[in-house]
Coordinates of C-alpha atoms and ligand atoms in Angstrom, one line a residue:
M268 CA 15.4 56.8 45.6
E269 CA 18.4 56.0 47.8
L270 CA 19.7 58.9 49.8
V271 CA 23.2 59.1 51.3
Y272 CA 24.7 60.7 54.3
N273 CA 27.0 63.4 52.9
F274 CA 29.9 64.4 55.2
G275 CA 31.4 66.8 52.6
A276 CA 32.9 70.1 53.9
G277 CA 31.0 72.2 51.4
P278 CA 28.9 72.7 49.4
A279 CA 27.3 70.6 52.1
M280 CA 24.1 68.9 52.8
L281 CA 20.9 70.9 53.4
P282 CA 17.9 70.2 55.6
R283 CA 15.6 67.7 53.9
E284 CA 12.6 69.9 54.7
V285 CA 14.2 72.9 53.0
M286 CA 14.8 70.8 49.9
Q287 CA 11.2 69.6 49.9
T288 CA 9.9 73.2 50.2
A289 CA 12.2 74.3 47.3
Q290 CA 11.0 71.4 45.2
Q291 CA 7.3 72.2 45.8
E292 CA 7.9 75.9 45.0
F293 CA 10.3 75.2 42.1
L294 CA 8.0 76.0 39.2
D295 CA 5.6 78.3 40.8
W296 CA 6.8 80.5 43.7
H297 CA 4.0 82.1 45.8
D298 CA 1.5 81.9 42.9
F299 CA 3.6 84.0 40.6
G300 CA 3.4 81.3 37.9
M301 CA 7.1 81.2 37.7
S302 CA 10.2 80.2 39.6
V303 CA 11.9 82.5 42.1
M304 CA 14.9 82.0 39.9
E305 CA 13.2 83.7 37.0
M306 CA 12.1 86.7 39.0
S307 CA 13.6 90.2 39.1
H308 CA 15.5 91.0 42.3
R309 CA 13.6 94.3 42.3
N310 CA 10.2 92.5 42.5
D311 CA 8.5 93.6 45.8
A312 CA 8.0 89.9 46.8
F313 CA 11.6 89.1 46.3
V314 CA 12.7 92.3 48.2
S315 CA 10.4 91.4 51.0
M316 CA 11.8 87.8 51.1
A317 CA 15.3 89.4 51.4
Q318 CA 14.1 91.6 54.2
N319 CA 12.7 88.6 56.1
M320 CA 16.0 86.8 55.6
E321 CA 17.8 89.7 57.3
K322 CA 15.2 89.9 60.0
D323 CA 15.5 86.2 60.8
L324 CA 19.3 86.3 60.8
R325 CA 19.3 89.3 63.2
E326 CA 16.9 87.5 65.5
L327 CA 18.9 84.2 65.4
L328 CA 22.2 85.8 66.1
A329 CA 20.9 88.7 68.3
I330 CA 22.6 91.2 66.1
P331 CA 22.6 94.7 67.7
N332 CA 21.1 97.6 65.8
N333 CA 24.5 99.3 65.2
Y334 CA 25.5 96.5 62.8
K335 CA 24.7 96.3 59.1
V336 CA 24.0 92.9 57.5
L337 CA 25.1 92.4 53.9
F338 CA 24.6 89.5 51.5
L339 CA 27.4 89.6 49.0
H340 CA 29.0 87.8 46.1
G341 CA 32.5 86.4 45.9
G342 CA 32.5 83.8 48.7
A343 CA 34.5 84.0 51.9
S344 CA 37.6 84.5 49.8
S345 CA 36.6 87.9 48.6
Q346 CA 36.4 89.0 52.3
F347 CA 40.0 88.1 52.6
A348 CA 40.6 91.2 50.5
M349 CA 37.6 93.3 51.5
V350 CA 38.5 93.2 55.2
P351 CA 41.9 94.9 54.8
L352 CA 40.7 97.2 52.0
N353 CA 37.8 98.5 54.2
L354 CA 39.4 98.4 57.7
K355 CA 42.9 99.6 57.1
A356 CA 42.1 103.3 57.1
D357 CA 45.2 105.2 58.5
K358 CA 46.7 102.1 60.2
K359 CA 49.8 100.3 59.1
S360 CA 49.3 96.7 60.1
A361 CA 46.8 94.1 61.3
D362 CA 47.1 91.1 63.6
Y363 CA 46.2 87.7 62.2
F364 CA 45.9 84.4 64.2
H365 CA 47.4 81.7 62.0
T366 CA 45.7 78.5 63.1
G367 CA 45.2 76.5 59.9
A368 CA 44.7 76.6 56.1
W369 CA 41.9 79.2 56.0
S370 CA 43.5 81.8 58.2
G371 CA 46.7 81.1 56.2
K372 CA 44.9 82.0 52.9
A373 CA 43.4 85.1 54.5
I374 CA 46.9 86.2 55.6
N375 CA 48.4 85.7 52.1
E376 CA 45.6 87.8 50.6
A377 CA 45.8 90.5 53.2
K378 CA 49.6 90.9 52.7
R379 CA 48.8 92.4 49.3
F380 CA 47.1 95.4 51.1
I381 CA 48.5 95.7 54.6
K382 CA 51.4 94.6 56.8
V383 CA 50.4 91.4 58.6
N384 CA 51.6 90.5 62.1
S385 CA 51.0 86.7 62.3
I386 CA 50.2 85.1 65.7
G387 CA 50.9 81.4 66.1
Q388 CA 52.2 79.2 63.3
S389 CA 52.3 75.7 62.1
N390 CA 55.1 73.9 63.8
T391 CA 56.2 70.3 63.2
Q392 CA 53.3 69.1 65.4
G393 CA 50.8 70.9 63.1
F394 CA 48.5 73.9 63.9
T395 CA 47.0 74.8 67.2
I396 CA 45.6 77.9 68.9
P397 CA 48.6 79.6 70.7
E398 CA 48.4 80.3 74.4
P399 CA 47.1 83.9 75.2
D400 CA 50.4 85.0 76.9
S401 CA 52.3 84.4 73.6
W402 CA 50.0 86.5 71.5
M403 CA 52.0 89.8 71.3
L404 CA 49.1 91.9 70.0
D405 CA 49.9 95.3 68.5
P406 CA 48.0 98.0 70.2
H407 CA 48.0 100.0 66.9
A408 CA 46.7 97.2 64.7
A409 CA 43.9 98.1 62.3
Y410 CA 42.1 95.0 63.4
V411 CA 42.6 91.5 64.8
Y412 CA 41.6 88.6 62.5
Y413 CA 40.9 84.9 63.2
A414 CA 39.2 82.0 61.6
D415 CA 36.6 80.8 64.1
N416 CA 36.6 77.3 62.8
E417 CA 39.4 75.9 60.6
T418 CA 37.4 73.7 58.3
I419 CA 40.4 71.7 57.0
H420 CA 42.4 71.3 60.2
G421 CA 39.4 70.9 62.5
I422 CA 40.6 73.5 65.0
Q423 CA 38.0 75.8 66.6
F424 CA 38.0 78.8 69.0
H425 CA 35.4 77.9 71.6
E426 CA 35.7 81.3 73.2
V427 CA 35.9 84.7 71.5
P428 CA 39.6 85.7 71.9
N429 CA 40.2 88.7 74.2
V430 CA 42.2 91.1 72.1
G431 CA 41.8 94.6 73.4
D432 CA 40.5 97.6 71.6
A433 CA 41.2 96.8 67.9
P434 CA 38.1 95.7 66.0
L435 CA 37.8 91.9 66.0
V436 CA 37.2 90.2 62.6
A437 CA 36.1 86.5 62.4
D438 CA 35.7 84.2 59.4
M439 CA 32.8 82.0 60.6
T440 CA 32.1 80.3 57.3
S441 CA 32.0 76.8 58.8
S442 CA 30.5 77.7 62.2
L443 CA 28.0 80.6 61.9
L444 CA 24.6 79.5 63.3
S445 CA 26.1 76.5 65.1
K446 CA 26.9 78.2 68.3
C447 CA 25.9 81.2 70.4
F448 CA 28.2 84.2 70.6
D449 CA 28.1 87.9 71.6
M450 CA 28.1 89.9 68.3
S451 CA 28.9 93.1 70.2
R452 CA 32.5 91.7 70.7
F453 CA 33.1 92.0 66.9
G454 CA 33.8 94.5 64.2
V455 CA 33.1 92.2 61.3
V456 CA 31.8 88.6 61.1
F457 CA 31.5 86.9 57.7
A458 CA 30.5 83.5 56.4
A459 CA 30.1 82.0 52.9
A460 CA 26.7 80.3 52.8
Q461 CA 27.7 76.9 51.3
K462 CA 28.8 75.3 54.6
N463 CA 26.1 76.0 57.2
I464 CA 23.6 78.5 55.7
G465 CA 22.6 77.5 52.2
L466 CA 24.1 77.5 48.7
S467 CA 27.4 78.8 47.4
G468 CA 27.1 82.2 45.8
M469 CA 26.1 84.2 48.8
T470 CA 28.3 85.4 51.7
V471 CA 26.9 86.9 54.9
V472 CA 28.9 89.9 56.1
I473 CA 28.0 91.6 59.4
V474 CA 29.8 94.9 59.9
R475 CA 29.7 97.4 62.8
E476 CA 28.5 100.7 61.5
D477 CA 31.4 102.9 62.7
L478 CA 33.8 100.8 60.5
I479 CA 31.9 101.6 57.3
G480 CA 33.0 104.4 55.0
Y481 CA 36.8 104.1 55.3
A482 CA 37.6 102.0 52.3
E483 CA 40.7 102.6 50.3
Q484 CA 40.2 105.0 47.4
N485 CA 40.3 103.6 43.9
I486 CA 39.2 100.1 44.8
P487 CA 36.4 98.5 42.7
S488 CA 32.9 99.6 44.0
L489 CA 32.1 95.9 44.6
Y490 CA 34.8 95.8 47.3
D491 CA 33.5 98.7 49.3
Y492 CA 31.2 97.9 52.2
A493 CA 29.7 101.4 52.1
V494 CA 28.5 100.8 48.5
H495 CA 26.7 97.6 49.5
V496 CA 25.1 99.2 52.6
E497 CA 23.8 102.1 50.4
H498 CA 22.2 99.6 47.9
H499 CA 21.0 97.1 50.5
S500 CA 23.2 94.4 48.9
M501 CA 21.6 95.0 45.5
F502 CA 24.3 97.2 43.9
N503 CA 24.2 94.6 41.2
T504 CA 22.1 91.4 40.7
P505 CA 22.4 89.2 43.7
A506 CA 22.6 85.4 43.7
T507 CA 18.9 85.2 43.9
Y508 CA 18.4 81.4 44.2
S509 CA 21.1 81.3 46.8
W510 CA 19.4 84.0 48.8
Y511 CA 16.1 82.1 48.5
I512 CA 17.6 78.9 49.9
S513 CA 19.4 80.7 52.7
G514 CA 16.1 82.3 53.6
L515 CA 14.4 78.9 53.9
V516 CA 17.3 77.5 56.0
L517 CA 17.1 80.4 58.4
Q518 CA 13.4 79.7 58.9
W519 CA 14.2 76.0 59.4
V520 CA 16.8 76.9 62.1
K521 CA 14.1 79.1 63.9
Q522 CA 11.6 76.2 63.7
Q523 CA 14.2 73.8 65.2
G524 CA 14.5 76.1 68.2
G525 CA 17.3 78.5 67.1
V526 CA 21.0 78.6 67.5
K527 CA 21.0 77.2 71.1
V528 CA 19.5 74.0 69.8
M529 CA 21.9 73.9 66.9
Q530 CA 24.8 74.3 69.4
E531 CA 23.5 71.4 71.6
R532 CA 23.2 69.1 68.6
S533 CA 26.6 70.0 67.2
K534 CA 28.2 69.3 70.6
M535 CA 26.4 65.9 70.8
R536 CA 27.4 64.9 67.2
A537 CA 31.0 65.8 67.7
G538 CA 31.1 64.3 71.1
K539 CA 30.0 60.9 69.8
L540 CA 32.6 60.9 67.0
Y541 CA 35.5 62.1 69.2
E542 CA 34.7 59.5 71.8
T543 CA 34.8 56.7 69.1
I544 CA 38.1 58.0 67.8
D545 CA 39.6 58.3 71.3
N546 CA 38.4 54.8 72.3
S547 CA 40.0 53.2 69.3
K548 CA 43.4 52.0 68.4
L549 CA 42.9 52.5 64.7
Y550 CA 41.7 56.1 64.5
N551 CA 43.5 59.3 65.6
N552 CA 42.7 63.0 65.8
C553 CA 45.7 65.1 66.7
V554 CA 44.0 68.4 67.7
V555 CA 44.4 69.5 71.3
P556 CA 41.1 68.4 72.9
E557 CA 40.1 71.9 74.1
Y558 CA 40.3 73.2 70.5
R559 CA 38.7 70.4 68.7
S560 CA 36.1 71.5 66.1
T561 CA 32.4 70.6 66.6
M562 CA 31.8 70.9 62.9
N563 CA 34.7 69.3 61.0
V564 CA 36.4 66.3 62.5
P565 CA 39.6 65.2 60.7
F566 CA 41.1 61.9 61.6
V567 CA 43.7 59.5 60.3
L568 CA 43.9 55.7 60.2
R569 CA 47.0 54.4 61.9
D570 CA 47.8 52.5 58.7
D571 CA 47.4 54.6 55.5
A572 CA 47.1 51.4 53.5
L573 CA 43.6 51.1 54.9
N574 CA 42.4 54.5 53.6
E575 CA 41.0 53.3 50.3
K576 CA 39.2 50.3 51.9
F577 CA 37.7 52.6 54.6
I578 CA 36.3 55.0 51.9
R579 CA 35.0 52.2 49.8
E580 CA 33.3 50.3 52.6
A581 CA 31.9 53.6 54.1
E582 CA 30.3 54.4 50.7
A583 CA 28.7 51.0 50.6
C584 CA 27.0 52.0 53.9
K585 CA 25.9 55.3 52.2
L586 CA 28.5 57.3 54.2
I587 CA 30.0 59.6 51.5
S588 CA 32.6 62.4 51.1
L589 CA 34.7 61.3 54.1
K590 CA 38.0 61.7 52.4
G591 CA 40.2 64.3 54.1
H592 CA 41.2 67.5 52.3
R593 CA 44.0 66.8 49.8
S594 CA 46.4 69.0 51.8
V595 CA 46.2 66.9 55.0
G596 CA 45.1 63.4 53.8
G597 CA 43.2 60.9 56.1
M598 CA 39.5 61.4 56.7
R599 CA 37.3 64.2 57.6
A600 CA 33.6 64.2 58.8
S601 CA 31.9 67.5 58.4
M602 CA 28.8 67.7 60.4
Y603 CA 26.9 71.0 59.9
N604 CA 23.5 71.9 61.3
S605 CA 21.6 69.8 58.7
M606 CA 23.4 66.6 59.6
P607 CA 20.9 64.3 61.3
M608 CA 22.0 62.4 64.5
E609 CA 21.3 59.1 62.8
A610 CA 24.0 59.8 60.3
V611 CA 26.5 60.2 63.0
D612 CA 25.3 57.0 64.7
T613 CA 25.6 55.2 61.4
L614 CA 29.2 56.5 60.9
V615 CA 30.2 55.6 64.5
G616 CA 28.8 52.1 64.1
F617 CA 30.6 51.7 60.8
M618 CA 33.9 52.9 62.2
Q619 CA 33.7 50.5 65.2
N620 CA 32.9 47.5 62.9
F621 CA 35.7 48.5 60.5
E622 CA 38.2 48.5 63.4
L623 CA 37.1 45.1 64.5
D624 CA 37.4 43.7 60.9
N625 CA 40.8 45.1 60.6
A626 CA 42.1 44.4 64.1
C627 CA 45.2 42.5 63.0
V628 CA 46.4 45.6 61.1
A629 CA 45.7 48.0 63.9
Ligands
LIG738 C1 35.2 77.2 52.8 C2 35.8 78.2 53.6 C3 36.3 79.4 53.0 C4 36.2 79.6 51.5 O1 35.0 80.0 51.1 P1 34.8 80.4 49.5 O2 33.3 80.8 49.5 O3 35.1 79.2 48.7 O4 35.7 81.5 49.2 C5 36.8 80.4 53.8 N1 36.9 80.2 55.1 C6 36.5 79.0 55.7 C7 36.6 78.9 57.2 C8 35.9 78.0 55.0 O5 35.5 76.9 55.6

């Protein structure tokens, strides 16, 4: 069996040890004589697995007691609608940082339900995080929303933005569990699992209790946080296998030493790659250094004609899924918690050799 280094943005690679445990337990989970996939979500053992998953997440992120943790369907994209539907209450508008493709999608969805005040925009130079003195926050906003890590544009908030009294909402789909943060600064934090937690099909939603119970009337039950709180995320059948894998990944993160260790590793991985890019004449990353993402590193080759050759030769070195998102082109290396350091070292070595081999073009 020849394994590859998968730099895809998501669904993304999982820790090898988690895959091995899942393989061992595949046919016979905890001596039940059947797979966890075949089991009722009402089974005591499954419910207790789910409770442990919540306990582990609370411990890893130091989630205070006045927050509910939900494991929902619908991906991060369903939160683009659930956030305004649940937090609007009697307010008229919400403030949204527009720092890349994912906050852009959230804005477009939110506009169906609430007036959006958009902070920062794409200009001809591309996206960035606007300077705080230009924010113009509305003191009456229902909430302030941002995408913590823009998975496509490689832009990341390294500090929680200081936004005043309105509840702060963060899409942490591509950064949850990769860095420490103070949960008590937030109203809502959510993350689809397929980037840094587990499989697609499950989305973690962490909501401050006082924000629950104000959903718009007449919305589908599945869009109401209060319904999911009441039913412990089992209002209907959850994505059971996705829950199971996420539970294993959370245990793995704990064994590795927790989020602090994940943060050190992600800084080291990203540091190596940015250094290679900055020291080269062939590669370029155009994000302002202070907002560069530690998880997703987009870069372009100075000559687009080399793109295909780069991808082909990288694949021959078992470095796969480096092609950039179709909307921005170039390359992108996504390096979530499961990405081993040796993969980054292999990538960096490959990039340096590729530059030497193509020196005349650069
Ligand atoms: C991938 C991604 C999403 C979309 O997730 P879905 O589960 O496909 O809806 C949203 N936000 C960010 C930051 C992402 O990286």
